[in-house]
Amino acid sequence: MPRRCSLTFFFLATFVISPLTSVVGQQRPWSTMLPQELVELDLAARLRFDKNATTMASTDFGHLTQVLPAAVLYPSSVQDISTLVKSSFSSYLPFSIAARGQAHSLKGQVMAHNGVVIHMGSLNQTQEIRINVSSSPPNFYADVGGEQIWIDVLSATLRHGLSPPSWTDYLYLSVGGTLSNAGISGQTFLHGPQISNVYELDVVTGKGKIVTCSKQHNSKLFYAVLGGLGQFGIITRARIALHPAPQKVKWAHLLYKDFSAFTRDQEHLISSNNGEGFDYVEGSLIRDESDLDDWRSFFSEKDKEKIRSLLATNHLIYHIEATKYYDNVTAPTVDKNDSSYVGFLNRVHDGELKLRRKGLWEVHHPWMNIFVPKSRISDFNEGVFKKIERNSTTGPVFVYPMNQNKWDERMSAVIPEEDVFYNVLFLRAAKNDWEYLEDQNKKILSFCVKAGIKAKEYLPHYTTKKGWKDHFGPKWSKFVERKKSFDPKGLLSPGQKIFTSMPWQRK
Ligand code: FAD
């Protein structure tokens, strides 16, 4: 009996494999994890199984985890993506699918164990123009492919004198990737996160349907996808709000010895959110061992002198970075040309190049990003910045507030239940030994739990259902319901590890 079985398998395998190699037109190892129907599709020519492709798709910016897919799709159109998802959805052997934007994820969120990773950037290599700007007043918007990176969106819109109002601090992230999280930075207090600045989306759902959605049409899908961690569909186009672009940026740095003065002033700065105050507000920590020339610091020599003199008597000081945009008309109201608008928005890229030159970009990144309610930020300072993180030299730490009323609670993104909350961001990096930094993160989270601080993780990562349930809180049942509607077989973004009950979701 066992012998007969193995013979049958041999014949079956031969029968399956030989047509595959001839249809594709070249000898290639077809993964047994993928159904054979795939090879009969036109897109088979754009699937790669070789080690170069799968190894590339098994990594991310975090360099903390590695998961091999069975194949990588280099789509030549949105239709390719839809066909791939449809074929998994209707197959006897469904497989998981992950859209890979710029892979700046930290913990494997962009990976698909034995599934197919979609290299979204390939959509940009077609003849189609994938950033289209509408500049006829009052309809300022840009239709941009989900694979586009924000620096290219900025360049294209500036040619029309326009710009998205809400940014991330680093612009080499994909539109689909940041809209799947939220997209935050020092402008969020004023304009909301990037997900609050989207008019319309084209999405390939977990059934492979291409659906256009907005607040007015297919609104359930629209709200689900924004901040939806890639769970409900693949964003192939986003209509992004645009505003007239400023030309210049006045950039101010304020230093504090006292945490309560630092937070009081930040909260005051973000309270004037009618456009008359500052346009950008971020805060950070500076310790006596901080590198004032690190990749996220932009101090003049004069600033550095002041900082050093303050650090001579204080181990820990606080820094607010605030900017005011202006142009040639409003120039008389500000005293000095500090930076161009583009130079300011793209400042972190210089930091990236600096780290790349030192071989410090492709290292381990156990980053942690949490939202802390305003009412508990001073407890966080005492318990975390002054104790757990004391003498820590693990990278820049940012602390800045946002207004809850700029977020739309119908969207999937999760934030604390307070009118103002702080984004606290630990940008940790290590060449080798990174586990102790992860321990540090765990200590901080457990401090929050013990102290009853209702913090929420941004760019969350949990490995248990309980972790995810607690993260989403009252939004959990809606999140599950949305999954059932838009991706009932649990095919999409398996690397987030939210829905792991399907065999093709497991790793
Ligand atoms: P990927 O890592 O490629 O994907 C992330 C998730 O989204 C995956 O689950 C993936 O499957 C899914 N996904 C990707 N594309 C699509 C799509 N088209 N449709 C649906 N799902 C999709 N975040 C901020 O908010 N503000 C910042 O200032 C900021 N700065 C950063 C700076 C650096 C150096 C790094 C590494 C990260 C930063 N982030 C920031 C975090 C960043 O926004 C997220 O990691 C984001 O997901 C990165 O975009 P990406 O294109 O690399 O996404």
Coordinates of N, CA and C and ligand atoms in Angstrom, one line a residue, residues 60-62 97-106 108-111 118 120 145-150 167-186 194 225 229-237 282 295-296 348 352 361 365 367 369 400 423 425 427 458-459 492-496, ligand 1:
D60 N 13.0 42.7 5.6 CA 12.5 44.0 5.7 C 13.5 44.9 6.4
F61 N 13.1 46.2 6.6 CA 13.9 47.1 7.3 C 14.4 46.7 8.7
G62 N 13.4 46.0 9.4 CA 13.7 45.7 10.8 C 14.9 44.7 10.9
I97 N -1.0 36.1 0.3 CA -0.4 37.2 -0.6 C -0.1 38.4 0.2
A98 N 1.1 39.0 0.0 CA 1.5 40.2 0.7 C 1.9 41.2 -0.3
A99 N 1.3 42.4 -0.2 CA 1.8 43.5 -1.1 C 3.1 44.0 -0.4
R100 N 4.1 44.2 -1.2 CA 5.4 44.7 -0.7 C 5.6 46.1 -1.3
G101 N 5.5 47.1 -0.4 CA 5.7 48.5 -0.9 C 7.2 48.7 -0.9
Q102 N 7.7 49.5 0.1 CA 9.2 49.7 0.3 C 9.8 48.8 1.4
A103 N 9.0 47.9 1.9 CA 9.4 46.9 2.9 C 10.1 47.6 4.1
H104 N 9.6 48.8 4.5 CA 10.1 49.5 5.7 C 9.4 49.0 6.9
S105 N 8.8 47.9 6.8 CA 8.2 47.2 8.0 C 9.3 46.8 8.9
L106 N 9.0 46.5 10.2 CA 10.0 46.2 11.2 C 10.0 44.7 11.6
G108 N 8.4 41.7 9.8 CA 7.9 40.7 8.9 C 6.5 41.0 8.4
Q109 N 5.9 42.2 8.7 CA 4.6 42.5 8.3 C 4.4 42.3 6.8
V110 N 5.5 42.4 6.0 CA 5.4 42.5 4.6 C 5.7 41.1 3.9
M111 N 5.8 40.1 4.8 CA 6.2 38.8 4.3 C 5.0 37.8 4.1
I118 N 3.9 40.4 -3.6 CA 3.7 41.3 -4.8 C 4.7 42.4 -4.7
M120 N 5.2 45.7 -5.5 CA 4.3 46.7 -6.0 C 5.1 47.7 -6.9
G145 N -0.5 55.9 -7.7 CA -0.5 54.5 -7.5 C -0.1 54.1 -6.1
G146 N -0.7 53.0 -5.6 CA -0.3 52.6 -4.2 C 1.2 52.3 -4.1
E147 N 1.8 52.0 -5.2 CA 3.3 51.7 -5.1 C 4.2 52.9 -5.1
Q148 N 3.6 54.1 -5.3 CA 4.4 55.3 -5.5 C 5.0 55.6 -4.1
I149 N 6.2 56.3 -4.2 CA 6.8 56.7 -2.9 C 6.5 58.2 -2.8
W150 N 6.5 58.6 -1.5 CA 6.0 60.0 -1.2 C 6.9 61.1 -1.8
W167 N 2.4 64.5 6.2 CA 3.6 63.8 5.8 C 4.0 62.7 6.8
T168 N 5.0 61.9 6.3 CA 5.8 61.1 7.3 C 7.1 61.8 7.3
D169 N 7.9 61.6 8.3 CA 9.2 62.3 8.4 C 10.2 61.8 7.3
Y170 N 9.9 60.6 6.8 CA 10.8 60.0 5.8 C 10.0 59.7 4.6
L171 N 10.5 60.1 3.4 CA 9.6 60.2 2.2 C 9.8 59.0 1.3
Y172 N 10.6 58.0 1.6 CA 10.9 56.9 0.7 C 10.1 55.7 1.2
L173 N 8.8 56.0 1.5 CA 7.9 55.0 2.0 C 6.8 54.9 0.9
S174 N 6.1 53.8 0.7 CA 5.1 53.8 -0.3 C 3.8 54.3 0.2
V175 N 3.0 54.8 -0.7 CA 1.7 55.4 -0.4 C 0.8 54.3 0.2
G176 N 0.8 53.1 -0.4 CA 0.0 52.0 0.1 C 0.5 51.5 1.5
G177 N 1.8 51.6 1.7 CA 2.4 51.2 3.0 C 2.0 52.1 4.1
T178 N 2.1 53.4 3.9 CA 1.8 54.3 5.0 C 0.2 54.4 5.2
L179 N -0.5 54.3 4.1 CA -2.0 54.4 4.3 C -2.5 53.1 5.0
S180 N -1.7 52.1 5.0 CA -2.2 50.9 5.7 C -1.9 51.0 7.2
N181 N -1.1 52.0 7.6 CA -0.8 52.2 9.0 C -1.5 53.5 9.5
A182 N -1.1 54.7 9.0 CA -1.7 56.0 9.3 C -0.9 57.1 8.6
G183 N 0.4 57.1 8.7 CA 1.2 58.1 8.1 C 1.2 59.4 9.0
I184 N 2.2 59.4 9.9 CA 2.2 60.5 10.9 C 3.5 61.2 11.0
S185 N 3.4 62.5 11.5 CA 4.7 63.3 11.7 C 4.2 64.6 12.4
G186 N 5.1 65.5 12.3 CA 4.9 66.8 13.0 C 3.7 67.6 12.5
Q194 N -2.0 60.9 7.4 CA -2.2 60.8 6.0 C -3.5 60.2 5.6
V225 N -9.9 49.9 4.9 CA -8.6 49.8 4.4 C -7.6 50.9 5.0
L229 N -3.8 47.8 8.0 CA -2.7 46.9 8.1 C -2.7 45.9 6.9
G230 N -3.2 46.3 5.8 CA -3.2 45.5 4.6 C -4.2 44.3 4.6
Q231 N -5.1 44.3 5.6 CA -5.9 43.1 5.8 C -7.1 43.0 4.9
F232 N -7.6 44.1 4.3 CA -8.8 44.1 3.6 C -8.7 44.2 2.1
G233 N -7.6 44.7 1.6 CA -7.4 44.9 0.2 C -6.1 45.5 -0.1
I234 N -5.7 45.4 -1.4 CA -4.4 46.0 -1.8 C -4.7 47.4 -2.5
I235 N -4.2 48.4 -2.0 CA -4.4 49.8 -2.5 C -3.6 49.9 -3.8
T236 N -4.3 50.2 -4.9 CA -3.6 50.4 -6.2 C -3.7 51.8 -6.6
R237 N -4.6 52.6 -6.1 CA -4.6 54.0 -6.4 C -5.2 54.7 -5.1
E282 N 7.4 68.8 16.6 CA 7.8 67.5 17.1 C 8.8 67.8 18.3
W295 N 21.6 60.8 12.7 CA 20.9 60.9 11.4 C 19.6 61.7 11.5
R296 N 19.0 61.8 12.7 CA 17.8 62.6 12.9 C 17.9 63.9 13.5
V348 N 15.3 63.9 6.3 CA 15.7 62.6 6.9 C 16.5 61.8 5.9
E352 N 19.7 59.3 6.2 CA 19.8 57.9 5.7 C 21.1 57.7 4.9
W361 N 22.8 51.4 7.9 CA 21.4 51.5 7.6 C 20.8 50.1 7.5
H365 N 16.7 46.7 13.5 CA 16.0 47.9 14.0 C 14.8 47.5 14.9
W367 N 12.7 48.9 16.5 CA 12.0 50.2 16.9 C 10.8 49.9 17.7
N369 N 7.1 52.2 18.7 CA 6.3 53.4 18.5 C 5.0 53.3 19.3
Y400 N 6.0 63.6 20.8 CA 5.2 64.8 20.4 C 3.7 64.6 20.3
N423 N 2.9 60.8 20.5 CA 3.6 59.8 19.8 C 5.0 59.7 20.4
L425 N 8.5 57.6 20.1 CA 9.1 56.8 19.1 C 10.6 56.5 19.5
L427 N 13.8 55.0 18.1 CA 14.4 54.5 16.8 C 15.7 53.8 17.2
Y458 N 1.7 51.9 17.7 CA 1.6 52.3 16.3 C 2.6 51.3 15.6
L459 N 2.3 50.9 14.3 CA 3.0 49.9 13.6 C 3.0 48.6 14.6
L492 N -4.8 37.9 2.7 CA -3.9 39.1 2.5 C -3.1 39.5 3.8
S493 N -1.9 40.0 3.5 CA -1.0 40.5 4.6 C -0.9 39.5 5.8
P494 N -0.4 38.2 5.5 CA -0.3 37.3 6.6 C 0.7 37.6 7.6
G495 N 1.7 38.4 7.1 CA 2.9 38.8 8.0 C 2.4 39.6 9.2
Q496 N 1.2 40.2 9.2 CA 0.8 40.9 10.3 C 0.4 40.0 11.5
Ligands
FAD1 P1 5.7 47.9 3.6 O1 6.7 47.6 4.7 O2 6.1 47.5 2.2 O3 4.3 47.3 3.9 C1 3.7 47.5 5.2 C2 2.4 46.7 5.3 O4 1.5 47.3 4.4 C3 2.5 45.3 5.0 O5 1.6 44.5 5.7 C4 2.1 45.3 3.5 O6 1.6 44.0 3.1 C5 1.1 46.4 3.4 N1 1.0 47.1 2.2 C6 2.1 47.5 1.5 N2 1.6 48.1 0.3 C7 0.3 48.0 0.3 C8 -0.7 48.4 -0.5 N3 -0.5 49.0 -1.7 N4 -2.0 48.1 -0.2 C9 -2.3 47.5 0.9 N5 -1.4 47.0 1.8 C10 -0.1 47.3 1.5 N6 5.7 55.9 9.6 C11 5.0 57.1 9.9 O7 3.8 57.1 10.0 N7 5.7 58.3 10.0 C12 7.1 58.4 9.8 O8 7.7 59.4 9.9 C13 7.8 57.1 9.5 N8 9.1 57.2 9.2 C14 9.7 56.0 8.9 C15 11.1 56.1 8.7 C16 11.8 54.9 8.4 C17 13.2 55.0 8.1 C18 11.1 53.7 8.4 C19 11.8 52.4 8.2 C20 9.7 53.6 8.7 C21 9.0 54.8 9.0 N9 7.7 54.8 9.2 C22 7.0 55.9 9.5 C23 6.9 53.5 9.3 C24 6.2 53.3 7.9 O9 5.2 54.2 7.7 C25 5.6 51.9 7.8 O10 6.6 51.0 8.1 C26 5.1 51.7 6.4 O11 4.4 50.5 6.3 C27 6.2 51.7 5.4 O12 5.8 51.8 4.1 P2 6.3 50.6 3.1 O13 6.0 51.0 1.8 O14 7.7 50.3 3.4 O15 5.4 49.4 3.6

